[in-house]
């Protein structure tokens, strides 16, 4: 997948997980070249508060409406379990350094 990302012009970093890389490839290839109104679904888990897909837990219940290369709308099923919310938010923040002033 990293080679595919490089071929499409994505700045591939070793720290990128498969979901982040796939999202970047999608934005570079599909989103930028879509002209007709298109609703893309089945995104990888890159948004911590988006519910997992029921059939495939590696994907989320999220969709984007793209027209002429612009994202006009995003829709998702929100994760409502506070235990899972906390786990996902902490996992998402683990790659960042928070600075308080």
PDB file of C-alpha atoms in Angstrom:
ATOM      1  CA  UNK A   1       0.000   0.000   0.000  1.00  0.00           C
ATOM      2  CA  UNK A   2       2.924   2.359   0.657  1.00  0.00           C
ATOM      3  CA  UNK A   3       4.075   1.956  -2.963  1.00  0.00           C
ATOM      4  CA  UNK A   4       0.561   2.744  -4.173  1.00  0.00           C
ATOM      5  CA  UNK A   5       0.560   5.846  -2.015  1.00  0.00           C
ATOM      6  CA  UNK A   6       3.870   7.051  -3.406  1.00  0.00           C
ATOM      7  CA  UNK A   7       2.701   6.430  -6.996  1.00  0.00           C
ATOM      8  CA  UNK A   8      -0.359   8.609  -6.378  1.00  0.00           C
ATOM      9  CA  UNK A   9       1.662  11.455  -4.885  1.00  0.00           C
ATOM     10  CA  UNK A  10       0.941  10.859  -1.199  1.00  0.00           C
ATOM     11  CA  UNK A  11       3.685  11.858   1.232  1.00  0.00           C
ATOM     12  CA  UNK A  12       4.051   8.408   2.825  1.00  0.00           C
ATOM     13  CA  UNK A  13       5.531   8.425   6.324  1.00  0.00           C
ATOM     14  CA  UNK A  14       6.631   5.312   8.239  1.00  0.00           C
ATOM     15  CA  UNK A  15       4.348   6.254  11.134  1.00  0.00           C
ATOM     16  CA  UNK A  16       1.196   6.102   8.962  1.00  0.00           C
ATOM     17  CA  UNK A  17      -1.159   3.272   9.766  1.00  0.00           C
ATOM     18  CA  UNK A  18      -3.041   1.547   6.962  1.00  0.00           C
ATOM     19  CA  UNK A  19      -6.203   3.577   7.636  1.00  0.00           C
ATOM     20  CA  UNK A  20      -4.434   6.928   7.508  1.00  0.00           C
ATOM     21  CA  UNK A  21      -2.583   5.904   4.356  1.00  0.00           C
ATOM     22  CA  UNK A  22      -5.753   4.667   2.668  1.00  0.00           C
ATOM     23  CA  UNK A  23      -7.540   7.917   3.600  1.00  0.00           C
ATOM     24  CA  UNK A  24      -4.683   9.942   2.062  1.00  0.00           C
ATOM     25  CA  UNK A  25      -4.781   7.869  -1.147  1.00  0.00           C
ATOM     26  CA  UNK A  26      -8.572   8.337  -1.325  1.00  0.00           C
ATOM     27  CA  UNK A  27      -8.213  12.117  -0.951  1.00  0.00           C
ATOM     28  CA  UNK A  28      -5.502  12.269  -3.606  1.00  0.00           C
ATOM     29  CA  UNK A  29      -7.135   9.960  -6.170  1.00  0.00           C
ATOM     30  CA  UNK A  30     -10.893   9.620  -5.749  1.00  0.00           C
ATOM     31  CA  UNK A  31     -11.858  12.879  -4.117  1.00  0.00           C
ATOM     32  CA  UNK A  32      -9.834  15.114  -6.410  1.00  0.00           C
ATOM     33  CA  UNK A  33     -11.046  13.467  -9.637  1.00  0.00           C
ATOM     34  CA  UNK A  34     -14.751  13.086  -8.825  1.00  0.00           C
ATOM     35  CA  UNK A  35     -16.987  15.309 -10.957  1.00  0.00           C
ATOM     36  CA  UNK A  36     -20.498  13.870 -10.728  1.00  0.00           C
ATOM     37  CA  UNK A  37     -22.181  13.866  -7.298  1.00  0.00           C
ATOM     38  CA  UNK A  38     -20.832  10.714  -5.619  1.00  0.00           C
ATOM     39  CA  UNK A  39     -21.332   9.366  -2.104  1.00  0.00           C
ATOM     40  CA  UNK A  40     -18.259   7.395  -0.934  1.00  0.00           C
ATOM     41  CA  UNK A  41     -18.708   5.038   2.026  1.00  0.00           C
ATOM     42  CA  UNK A  42     -16.805   2.413   4.047  1.00  0.00           C
ATOM     43  CA  UNK A  43     -13.888   4.457   5.344  1.00  0.00           C
ATOM     44  CA  UNK A  44     -11.106   3.067   7.526  1.00  0.00           C
ATOM     45  CA  UNK A  45     -11.098   3.971  11.202  1.00  0.00           C
ATOM     46  CA  UNK A  46      -9.470   7.415  11.212  1.00  0.00           C
ATOM     47  CA  UNK A  47     -12.149   9.333  13.113  1.00  0.00           C
ATOM     48  CA  UNK A  48     -12.174   8.272  16.766  1.00  0.00           C
ATOM     49  CA  UNK A  49     -15.850   9.027  17.401  1.00  0.00           C
ATOM     50  CA  UNK A  50     -17.212   7.244  14.329  1.00  0.00           C
ATOM     51  CA  UNK A  51     -18.915   3.902  14.915  1.00  0.00           C
ATOM     52  CA  UNK A  52     -17.390   0.718  13.505  1.00  0.00           C
ATOM     53  CA  UNK A  53     -19.170  -0.878  10.578  1.00  0.00           C
ATOM     54  CA  UNK A  54     -21.318  -3.817  11.616  1.00  0.00           C
ATOM     55  CA  UNK A  55     -20.058  -6.180   8.890  1.00  0.00           C
ATOM     56  CA  UNK A  56     -16.356  -5.221   8.933  1.00  0.00           C
ATOM     57  CA  UNK A  57     -14.848  -3.796  12.146  1.00  0.00           C
ATOM     58  CA  UNK A  58     -11.856  -2.384  10.224  1.00  0.00           C
ATOM     59  CA  UNK A  59     -14.197   0.088   8.534  1.00  0.00           C
ATOM     60  CA  UNK A  60     -16.493   2.781   9.883  1.00  0.00           C
ATOM     61  CA  UNK A  61     -20.040   3.930   9.197  1.00  0.00           C
ATOM     62  CA  UNK A  62     -18.936   7.124   7.464  1.00  0.00           C
ATOM     63  CA  UNK A  63     -19.579   8.641   4.065  1.00  0.00           C
ATOM     64  CA  UNK A  64     -18.582  11.713   2.052  1.00  0.00           C
ATOM     65  CA  UNK A  65     -20.553  13.475  -0.669  1.00  0.00           C
ATOM     66  CA  UNK A  66     -18.109  14.699  -3.327  1.00  0.00           C
ATOM     67  CA  UNK A  67     -19.008  16.967  -6.256  1.00  0.00           C
ATOM     68  CA  UNK A  68     -16.487  18.519  -8.661  1.00  0.00           C
ATOM     69  CA  UNK A  69     -13.597  17.496  -6.388  1.00  0.00           C
ATOM     70  CA  UNK A  70     -15.072  19.184  -3.322  1.00  0.00           C
ATOM     71  CA  UNK A  71     -16.386  17.506  -0.199  1.00  0.00           C
ATOM     72  CA  UNK A  72     -19.868  18.930   0.282  1.00  0.00           C
ATOM     73  CA  UNK A  73     -21.010  16.743   3.172  1.00  0.00           C
ATOM     74  CA  UNK A  74     -19.804  14.132   5.602  1.00  0.00           C
ATOM     75  CA  UNK A  75     -22.119  11.745   7.392  1.00  0.00           C
ATOM     76  CA  UNK A  76     -21.375   9.158  10.045  1.00  0.00           C
ATOM     77  CA  UNK A  77     -22.865   7.061  12.790  1.00  0.00           C
ATOM     78  CA  UNK A  78     -21.563   8.385  16.075  1.00  0.00           C
ATOM     79  CA  UNK A  79     -19.933   6.080  18.586  1.00  0.00           C
ATOM     80  CA  UNK A  80     -22.014   6.420  21.752  1.00  0.00           C
ATOM     81  CA  UNK A  81     -20.281   3.999  24.133  1.00  0.00           C
ATOM     82  CA  UNK A  82     -18.222   6.175  26.537  1.00  0.00           C
ATOM     83  CA  UNK A  83     -15.717   3.377  27.252  1.00  0.00           C
ATOM     84  CA  UNK A  84     -14.908   2.947  23.562  1.00  0.00           C
ATOM     85  CA  UNK A  85     -14.895   6.731  23.067  1.00  0.00           C
ATOM     86  CA  UNK A  86     -12.237   7.105  25.757  1.00  0.00           C
ATOM     87  CA  UNK A  87     -10.105   4.265  24.340  1.00  0.00           C
ATOM     88  CA  UNK A  88     -10.247   5.677  20.814  1.00  0.00           C
ATOM     89  CA  UNK A  89      -9.568   9.259  21.869  1.00  0.00           C
ATOM     90  CA  UNK A  90      -6.584   8.198  23.968  1.00  0.00           C
ATOM     91  CA  UNK A  91      -5.260   6.097  21.089  1.00  0.00           C
ATOM     92  CA  UNK A  92      -5.694   9.045  18.705  1.00  0.00           C
ATOM     93  CA  UNK A  93      -3.879  11.370  21.094  1.00  0.00           C
ATOM     94  CA  UNK A  94      -1.014   8.944  21.740  1.00  0.00           C
ATOM     95  CA  UNK A  95       0.750  10.183  18.616  1.00  0.00           C
ATOM     96  CA  UNK A  96       0.539  13.830  19.637  1.00  0.00           C
ATOM     97  CA  UNK A  97       2.305  15.910  22.266  1.00  0.00           C
ATOM     98  CA  UNK A  98      -0.072  18.259  24.024  1.00  0.00           C
ATOM     99  CA  UNK A  99       1.343  21.586  25.150  1.00  0.00           C
ATOM    100  CA  UNK A 100      -0.489  23.562  27.810  1.00  0.00           C
ATOM    101  CA  UNK A 101       0.444  27.182  28.387  1.00  0.00           C
TER     102      UNK A 101
END
